[in-house]
Amino acid sequence: MTDLLLDVNLQQTPDVYFDGNWAVLSRVLNRNDPSGLLAQATRLVLGPEQLETHAAPGSPAETSRWAVARDELLNRPCLRFELPTEDTRALVTRLRRSADGLRSQISPYFAAGMELQLGRL
């Protein structure tokens, strides 16, 4: 039996729900540079203010900063990334979690049109 993932109300989501080790499950590129750090990432580790991006097995991780920001009108979470070559934001459009909280998926949508689906490892 597979774990059922339930949609979580993003306006009431604690910021710590975004911390963790995330695998990139799918990616849609639009106007993003396909050679960019997030466009190449296969895994993201979101820790306290620190982001590690892993592009390929055996390649060194890139370390930068990240934070959760909320829009003032609807209190929706946005992920702010301060990368070595750019600063970017992604609106979290969906967060799904299992009842026990052990499995999660998030879908951040970036200003340049890239969308990722991330699954907690």
mmCIF file of C-alpha atoms in Angstrom:
data_model
loop_
_atom_site.group_PDB
_atom_site.id
_atom_site.type_symbol
_atom_site.label_atom_id
_atom_site.label_comp_id
_atom_site.label_asym_id
_atom_site.label_seq_id
_atom_site.Cartn_x
_atom_site.Cartn_y
_atom_site.Cartn_z
ATOM 1 C CA MET A 1 0.000 0.000 0.000
ATOM 2 C CA THR A 2 1.381 3.412 -0.902
ATOM 3 C CA ASP A 3 1.305 6.312 1.515
ATOM 4 C CA LEU A 4 -1.477 8.744 0.813
ATOM 5 C CA LEU A 5 -0.242 12.332 0.524
ATOM 6 C CA LEU A 6 -2.623 15.038 1.664
ATOM 7 C CA ASP A 7 -2.640 18.667 0.550
ATOM 8 C CA VAL A 8 -1.589 21.068 3.293
ATOM 9 C CA ASN A 9 -2.991 24.580 3.695
ATOM 10 C CA LEU A 10 -0.008 26.715 2.647
ATOM 11 C CA GLN A 11 -1.201 29.767 4.575
ATOM 12 C CA GLN A 12 -0.925 27.880 7.871
ATOM 13 C CA THR A 13 2.164 25.809 7.084
ATOM 14 C CA PRO A 14 5.061 26.136 9.540
ATOM 15 C CA ASP A 15 8.306 27.154 7.810
ATOM 16 C CA VAL A 16 10.083 24.062 9.179
ATOM 17 C CA TYR A 17 8.008 21.902 6.807
ATOM 18 C CA PHE A 18 10.360 23.083 4.033
ATOM 19 C CA ASP A 19 13.568 22.024 5.817
ATOM 20 C CA GLY A 20 15.098 18.732 4.812
ATOM 21 C CA ASN A 21 16.737 16.658 2.139
ATOM 22 C CA TRP A 22 14.734 16.872 -1.117
ATOM 23 C CA ALA A 23 15.107 14.953 -4.369
ATOM 24 C CA VAL A 24 14.092 16.642 -7.615
ATOM 25 C CA LEU A 25 11.299 14.385 -8.918
ATOM 26 C CA SER A 26 10.466 16.458 -11.980
ATOM 27 C CA ARG A 27 11.405 19.765 -13.557
ATOM 28 C CA VAL A 28 9.832 22.020 -16.155
ATOM 29 C CA LEU A 29 12.140 24.677 -17.620
ATOM 30 C CA ASN A 30 10.727 27.720 -19.325
ATOM 31 C CA ARG A 31 12.987 30.747 -19.618
ATOM 32 C CA ASN A 32 15.571 29.437 -17.160
ATOM 33 C CA ASP A 33 19.161 28.879 -18.195
ATOM 34 C CA PRO A 34 19.405 25.067 -18.461
ATOM 35 C CA SER A 35 22.965 25.244 -17.143
ATOM 36 C CA GLY A 36 21.895 27.133 -13.991
ATOM 37 C CA LEU A 37 22.453 25.703 -10.539
ATOM 38 C CA LEU A 38 18.801 24.940 -9.770
ATOM 39 C CA ALA A 39 18.101 23.777 -13.324
ATOM 40 C CA GLN A 40 20.833 21.132 -12.952
ATOM 41 C CA ALA A 41 20.120 20.119 -9.355
ATOM 42 C CA THR A 42 19.103 16.560 -8.585
ATOM 43 C CA ARG A 43 18.929 17.095 -4.822
ATOM 44 C CA LEU A 44 18.452 20.085 -2.501
ATOM 45 C CA VAL A 45 19.278 20.108 1.188
ATOM 46 C CA LEU A 46 17.436 22.915 2.960
ATOM 47 C CA GLY A 47 18.847 23.461 6.433
ATOM 48 C CA PRO A 48 18.749 26.409 8.810
ATOM 49 C CA GLU A 49 19.422 29.269 6.352
ATOM 50 C CA GLN A 50 21.788 27.046 4.338
ATOM 51 C CA LEU A 51 21.116 25.460 0.947
ATOM 52 C CA GLU A 52 23.166 22.657 -0.577
ATOM 53 C CA THR A 53 22.567 21.865 -4.230
ATOM 54 C CA HIS A 54 23.767 18.568 -5.653
ATOM 55 C CA ALA A 55 23.884 18.284 -9.440
ATOM 56 C CA ALA A 56 25.394 14.879 -10.128
ATOM 57 C CA PRO A 57 26.543 11.936 -8.031
ATOM 58 C CA GLY A 58 30.121 12.463 -6.967
ATOM 59 C CA SER A 59 30.203 16.155 -7.860
ATOM 60 C CA PRO A 60 30.781 18.617 -5.025
ATOM 61 C CA ALA A 61 27.760 20.302 -3.479
ATOM 62 C CA GLU A 62 27.300 24.039 -3.940
ATOM 63 C CA THR A 63 26.459 25.863 -0.721
ATOM 64 C CA SER A 64 24.423 29.048 -0.563
ATOM 65 C CA ARG A 65 21.606 30.599 1.474
ATOM 66 C CA TRP A 66 17.832 30.291 1.466
ATOM 67 C CA ALA A 67 14.865 31.474 3.527
ATOM 68 C CA VAL A 68 11.099 31.285 3.609
ATOM 69 C CA ALA A 69 9.283 34.555 2.962
ATOM 70 C CA ARG A 70 5.528 35.123 3.072
ATOM 71 C CA ASP A 71 3.531 37.420 0.838
ATOM 72 C CA GLU A 72 1.752 40.093 2.849
ATOM 73 C CA LEU A 73 -1.688 39.663 1.328
ATOM 74 C CA LEU A 74 -2.318 35.913 1.548
ATOM 75 C CA ASN A 75 0.584 34.681 3.717
ATOM 76 C CA ARG A 76 1.650 32.212 1.001
ATOM 77 C CA PRO A 77 5.188 30.820 1.369
ATOM 78 C CA CYS A 78 7.894 31.831 -1.097
ATOM 79 C CA LEU A 79 11.360 30.298 -1.035
ATOM 80 C CA ARG A 80 14.154 32.872 -1.485
ATOM 81 C CA PHE A 81 17.429 31.494 -2.814
ATOM 82 C CA GLU A 82 20.692 33.452 -2.694
ATOM 83 C CA LEU A 83 22.825 31.510 -5.167
ATOM 84 C CA PRO A 84 26.415 32.340 -6.175
ATOM 85 C CA THR A 85 25.293 33.646 -9.584
ATOM 86 C CA GLU A 86 21.738 34.869 -8.881
ATOM 87 C CA ASP A 87 19.060 35.599 -6.325
ATOM 88 C CA THR A 88 15.688 34.086 -7.093
ATOM 89 C CA ARG A 89 12.303 33.413 -5.516
ATOM 90 C CA ALA A 90 9.863 30.559 -5.922
ATOM 91 C CA LEU A 91 6.237 30.557 -4.866
ATOM 92 C CA VAL A 92 5.282 27.258 -3.257
ATOM 93 C CA THR A 93 2.171 26.221 -5.184
ATOM 94 C CA ARG A 94 1.608 22.892 -3.450
ATOM 95 C CA LEU A 95 2.694 21.026 -0.343
ATOM 96 C CA ARG A 96 1.601 17.467 0.258
ATOM 97 C CA ARG A 97 2.422 15.343 3.321
ATOM 98 C CA SER A 98 1.652 11.869 4.581
ATOM 99 C CA ALA A 99 -0.435 11.598 7.755
ATOM 100 C CA ASP A 100 2.660 10.658 9.768
ATOM 101 C CA GLY A 101 4.684 13.554 8.281
ATOM 102 C CA LEU A 102 7.479 11.270 7.070
ATOM 103 C CA ARG A 103 6.793 11.748 3.346
ATOM 104 C CA SER A 104 6.343 15.124 1.700
ATOM 105 C CA GLN A 105 6.296 16.724 -1.729
ATOM 106 C CA ILE A 106 6.539 20.415 -2.555
ATOM 107 C CA SER A 107 6.094 22.251 -5.836
ATOM 108 C CA PRO A 108 7.952 25.572 -6.078
ATOM 109 C CA TYR A 109 7.258 27.789 -9.117
ATOM 110 C CA PHE A 110 10.034 30.245 -10.034
ATOM 111 C CA ALA A 111 9.600 33.737 -11.497
ATOM 112 C CA ALA A 112 11.390 32.705 -14.719
ATOM 113 C CA GLY A 113 8.871 29.907 -15.267
ATOM 114 C CA MET A 114 10.746 26.889 -13.943
ATOM 115 C CA GLU A 115 8.718 24.525 -11.811
ATOM 116 C CA LEU A 116 10.160 21.759 -9.665
ATOM 117 C CA GLN A 117 8.515 18.898 -7.870
ATOM 118 C CA LEU A 118 10.543 17.873 -4.838
ATOM 119 C CA GLY A 119 10.136 14.755 -2.706
ATOM 120 C CA ARG A 120 11.591 14.371 0.772
ATOM 121 C CA LEU A 121 14.339 11.766 1.007
#
